[in-house]
Amino acid sequence: MSILNVMNCAEAQGNTGVAECPVDVKLLSFIIKVPNGFELTEAQMATKETALAALIEAVNNDNPSLRAYPFPAQVTFTDNSTDPTFQTFGSGSLGLANEGVYDWMFQFTQGGLCLSNALRKFNGGSNQKFVVVDLQGNLYGTKVGTSLKGIPSHYIYTDKLKAATYTEVAVYAYRVNFMPRYFNEDIAFINLGYSELAAIEGLRNVNISLAVTPRVANVIKVRLKTGCSAVDLYTDYSTELAAVGNFRVSRNGAVVTITSVAVDANLGAFTITLDATDPDYNVAGPFVVNLAPVSVLAAAGVVGFEGLPLTVA
Amino acid sequence: MNARVGKIGFNIEWAKKVGKDKFLKHFKDIYPDHDLGAEYDKIVPPKEEKPKSGK
């Protein structure tokens, strides 16, 4: 059994003795940009828990092109959808020429300019798909067979920021534009709970920087800080990160063996030592230092982070 | 190097492959204040000598 397009009528307050209760789309809160092949299958939608797990797995996919990206919740929702266009004939009768399109704008404040700039990296992409969440915890996509798939958009666009004034804060917003059928006749929804969906966070970038310059032969000391808020991962994850499996070092695309990773408490950094006898090692470098894939870090207890590679001369 | 070294995650596979002598030589200047011999023994416990049978 699947929870696709199932209303939990038993929990609906104020309804008595009704055989059916219709879906009522509540205020939309945020979208999740999903990869083109994204699909929640009938099996994955057997329960709320399995569906949430599949969604979380998509958000934490090691491959950025196969990953789902939660966008921030709106503080103002604006419906800019276009009205149907009717042609007036000589007789005075009307015919529908164009149904119009959906165009929704989600203004957000969480994350500010840093997050806005991250979202703007998706601008210009083609064939982008999304799912959308409303305040009652319904996740909406489009129904294809027994699956829920992403809604194809004409665009997912994050606007340039609008400067603050004496009466208004700076405006950050994203828009989606798409054909009506995907949210009407072909709509798919599953109720996963709003707090559960809102708790699914996107990955945070980790900037890797040298703690000691220049590099000393086969010893590289690095600091790890998140991209937007510069939170130091050393503070919360020094023990978990001090393991060779959490880092990757390469030279000219070839992996160089890491012999140890140690906590440097003086510097609040990590000491990475390389095998100088590794045929891919060369004291001249350069080396590319990065964190392990998302899933490897998560297994080590460092959940929700992705490193940005650092080239070390 | 005057680092205050905390936890060290050694590459166990590499350590077993290169042996104790190379392990000690590789790390002696990097972690001079650490008992590297003991660290290696955690990775590859020394073989216990069989007691000689006596009559």
PDB file of N, CA and C in Angstrom, chain A residues 176-208:
ATOM      1  N   VAL A 176       9.319  30.007  -9.153  1.00  0.00           N
ATOM      2  CA  VAL A 176       9.172  28.846 -10.021  1.00  0.00           C
ATOM      3  C   VAL A 176       8.042  29.121 -10.998  1.00  0.00           C
ATOM      4  N   ASN A 177       8.209  28.608 -12.200  1.00  0.00           N
ATOM      5  CA  ASN A 177       7.229  28.850 -13.263  1.00  0.00           C
ATOM      6  C   ASN A 177       7.003  27.519 -13.982  1.00  0.00           C
ATOM      7  N   PHE A 178       5.727  27.102 -14.088  1.00  0.00           N
ATOM      8  CA  PHE A 178       5.488  25.775 -14.655  1.00  0.00           C
ATOM      9  C   PHE A 178       4.049  25.650 -15.147  1.00  0.00           C
ATOM     10  N   MET A 179       3.777  24.581 -15.892  1.00  0.00           N
ATOM     11  CA  MET A 179       2.466  24.372 -16.496  1.00  0.00           C
ATOM     12  C   MET A 179       1.456  23.876 -15.460  1.00  0.00           C
ATOM     13  N   PRO A 180       0.198  24.318 -15.587  1.00  0.00           N
ATOM     14  CA  PRO A 180      -0.817  24.019 -14.566  1.00  0.00           C
ATOM     15  C   PRO A 180      -1.140  22.541 -14.360  1.00  0.00           C
ATOM     16  N   ARG A 181      -1.016  21.747 -15.417  1.00  0.00           N
ATOM     17  CA  ARG A 181      -1.484  20.371 -15.278  1.00  0.00           C
ATOM     18  C   ARG A 181      -0.740  19.617 -14.188  1.00  0.00           C
ATOM     19  N   TYR A 182       0.530  19.951 -13.941  1.00  0.00           N
ATOM     20  CA  TYR A 182       1.319  19.194 -12.971  1.00  0.00           C
ATOM     21  C   TYR A 182       0.827  19.409 -11.542  1.00  0.00           C
ATOM     22  N   PHE A 183       0.073  20.480 -11.327  1.00  0.00           N
ATOM     23  CA  PHE A 183      -0.426  20.756  -9.983  1.00  0.00           C
ATOM     24  C   PHE A 183      -1.932  20.626  -9.919  1.00  0.00           C
ATOM     25  N   ASN A 184      -2.522  20.112 -10.980  1.00  0.00           N
ATOM     26  CA  ASN A 184      -3.966  19.916 -10.988  1.00  0.00           C
ATOM     27  C   ASN A 184      -4.277  18.455 -11.337  1.00  0.00           C
ATOM     28  N   GLU A 185      -4.493  18.184 -12.592  1.00  0.00           N
ATOM     29  CA  GLU A 185      -4.871  16.816 -12.983  1.00  0.00           C
ATOM     30  C   GLU A 185      -3.804  15.793 -12.618  1.00  0.00           C
ATOM     31  N   ASP A 186      -2.529  16.195 -12.735  1.00  0.00           N
ATOM     32  CA  ASP A 186      -1.430  15.235 -12.505  1.00  0.00           C
ATOM     33  C   ASP A 186      -0.775  15.414 -11.143  1.00  0.00           C
ATOM     34  N   ILE A 187      -1.488  16.045 -10.241  1.00  0.00           N
ATOM     35  CA  ILE A 187      -0.876  16.304  -8.937  1.00  0.00           C
ATOM     36  C   ILE A 187      -0.651  15.007  -8.172  1.00  0.00           C
ATOM     37  N   ALA A 188       0.415  14.968  -7.404  1.00  0.00           N
ATOM     38  CA  ALA A 188       0.680  13.871  -6.473  1.00  0.00           C
ATOM     39  C   ALA A 188       1.043  14.495  -5.146  1.00  0.00           C
ATOM     40  N   PHE A 189       0.574  13.910  -4.065  1.00  0.00           N
ATOM     41  CA  PHE A 189       0.941  14.455  -2.764  1.00  0.00           C
ATOM     42  C   PHE A 189       1.064  13.336  -1.753  1.00  0.00           C
ATOM     43  N   ILE A 190       1.914  13.571  -0.795  1.00  0.00           N
ATOM     44  CA  ILE A 190       2.016  12.687   0.357  1.00  0.00           C
ATOM     45  C   ILE A 190       2.166  13.555   1.594  1.00  0.00           C
ATOM     46  N   ASN A 191       1.530  13.157   2.651  1.00  0.00           N
ATOM     47  CA  ASN A 191       1.633  13.921   3.890  1.00  0.00           C
ATOM     48  C   ASN A 191       2.760  13.360   4.744  1.00  0.00           C
ATOM     49  N   LEU A 192       3.781  14.173   4.949  1.00  0.00           N
ATOM     50  CA  LEU A 192       4.944  13.725   5.716  1.00  0.00           C
ATOM     51  C   LEU A 192       5.139  14.527   6.996  1.00  0.00           C
ATOM     52  N   GLY A 193       4.249  15.500   7.248  1.00  0.00           N
ATOM     53  CA  GLY A 193       4.397  16.332   8.442  1.00  0.00           C
ATOM     54  C   GLY A 193       5.284  17.528   8.167  1.00  0.00           C
ATOM     55  N   TYR A 194       4.790  18.724   8.514  1.00  0.00           N
ATOM     56  CA  TYR A 194       5.559  19.915   8.172  1.00  0.00           C
ATOM     57  C   TYR A 194       6.869  19.979   8.944  1.00  0.00           C
ATOM     58  N   SER A 195       6.852  19.703  10.228  1.00  0.00           N
ATOM     59  CA  SER A 195       8.087  19.829  10.996  1.00  0.00           C
ATOM     60  C   SER A 195       9.138  18.837  10.509  1.00  0.00           C
ATOM     61  N   GLU A 196       8.679  17.658  10.100  1.00  0.00           N
ATOM     62  CA  GLU A 196       9.624  16.656   9.585  1.00  0.00           C
ATOM     63  C   GLU A 196      10.251  17.129   8.274  1.00  0.00           C
ATOM     64  N   LEU A 197       9.451  17.717   7.403  1.00  0.00           N
ATOM     65  CA  LEU A 197       9.973  18.193   6.116  1.00  0.00           C
ATOM     66  C   LEU A 197      10.853  19.424   6.299  1.00  0.00           C
ATOM     67  N   ALA A 198      10.437  20.311   7.180  1.00  0.00           N
ATOM     68  CA  ALA A 198      11.221  21.531   7.402  1.00  0.00           C
ATOM     69  C   ALA A 198      12.563  21.224   8.060  1.00  0.00           C
ATOM     70  N   ALA A 199      12.642  20.076   8.720  1.00  0.00           N
ATOM     71  CA  ALA A 199      13.886  19.702   9.400  1.00  0.00           C
ATOM     72  C   ALA A 199      14.931  19.133   8.443  1.00  0.00           C
ATOM     73  N   ILE A 200      14.530  18.849   7.217  1.00  0.00           N
ATOM     74  CA  ILE A 200      15.498  18.311   6.254  1.00  0.00           C
ATOM     75  C   ILE A 200      16.349  19.466   5.758  1.00  0.00           C
ATOM     76  N   GLU A 201      17.605  19.470   6.146  1.00  0.00           N
ATOM     77  CA  GLU A 201      18.484  20.576   5.779  1.00  0.00           C
ATOM     78  C   GLU A 201      19.375  20.200   4.613  1.00  0.00           C
ATOM     79  N   GLY A 202      19.672  21.193   3.812  1.00  0.00           N
ATOM     80  CA  GLY A 202      20.631  20.971   2.745  1.00  0.00           C
ATOM     81  C   GLY A 202      22.037  20.869   3.311  1.00  0.00           C
ATOM     82  N   LEU A 203      22.929  20.385   2.476  1.00  0.00           N
ATOM     83  CA  LEU A 203      24.324  20.257   2.902  1.00  0.00           C
ATOM     84  C   LEU A 203      24.968  21.631   3.074  1.00  0.00           C
ATOM     85  N   ARG A 204      25.948  21.675   3.954  1.00  0.00           N
ATOM     86  CA  ARG A 204      26.713  22.901   4.139  1.00  0.00           C
ATOM     87  C   ARG A 204      28.114  22.726   3.562  1.00  0.00           C
ATOM     88  N   ASN A 205      28.536  23.726   2.796  1.00  0.00           N
ATOM     89  CA  ASN A 205      29.901  23.699   2.251  1.00  0.00           C
ATOM     90  C   ASN A 205      30.920  23.875   3.361  1.00  0.00           C
ATOM     91  N   VAL A 206      32.048  23.199   3.209  1.00  0.00           N
ATOM     92  CA  VAL A 206      33.150  23.365   4.158  1.00  0.00           C
ATOM     93  C   VAL A 206      34.345  23.920   3.403  1.00  0.00           C
ATOM     94  N   ASN A 207      34.786  25.086   3.801  1.00  0.00           N
ATOM     95  CA  ASN A 207      35.989  25.665   3.221  1.00  0.00           C
ATOM     96  C   ASN A 207      37.209  25.115   3.938  1.00  0.00           C
ATOM     97  N   ILE A 208      38.137  24.595   3.166  1.00  0.00           N
ATOM     98  CA  ILE A 208      39.373  24.061   3.715  1.00  0.00           C
ATOM     99  C   ILE A 208      40.461  25.108   3.494  1.00  0.00           C
TER     100      ILE A 208
END
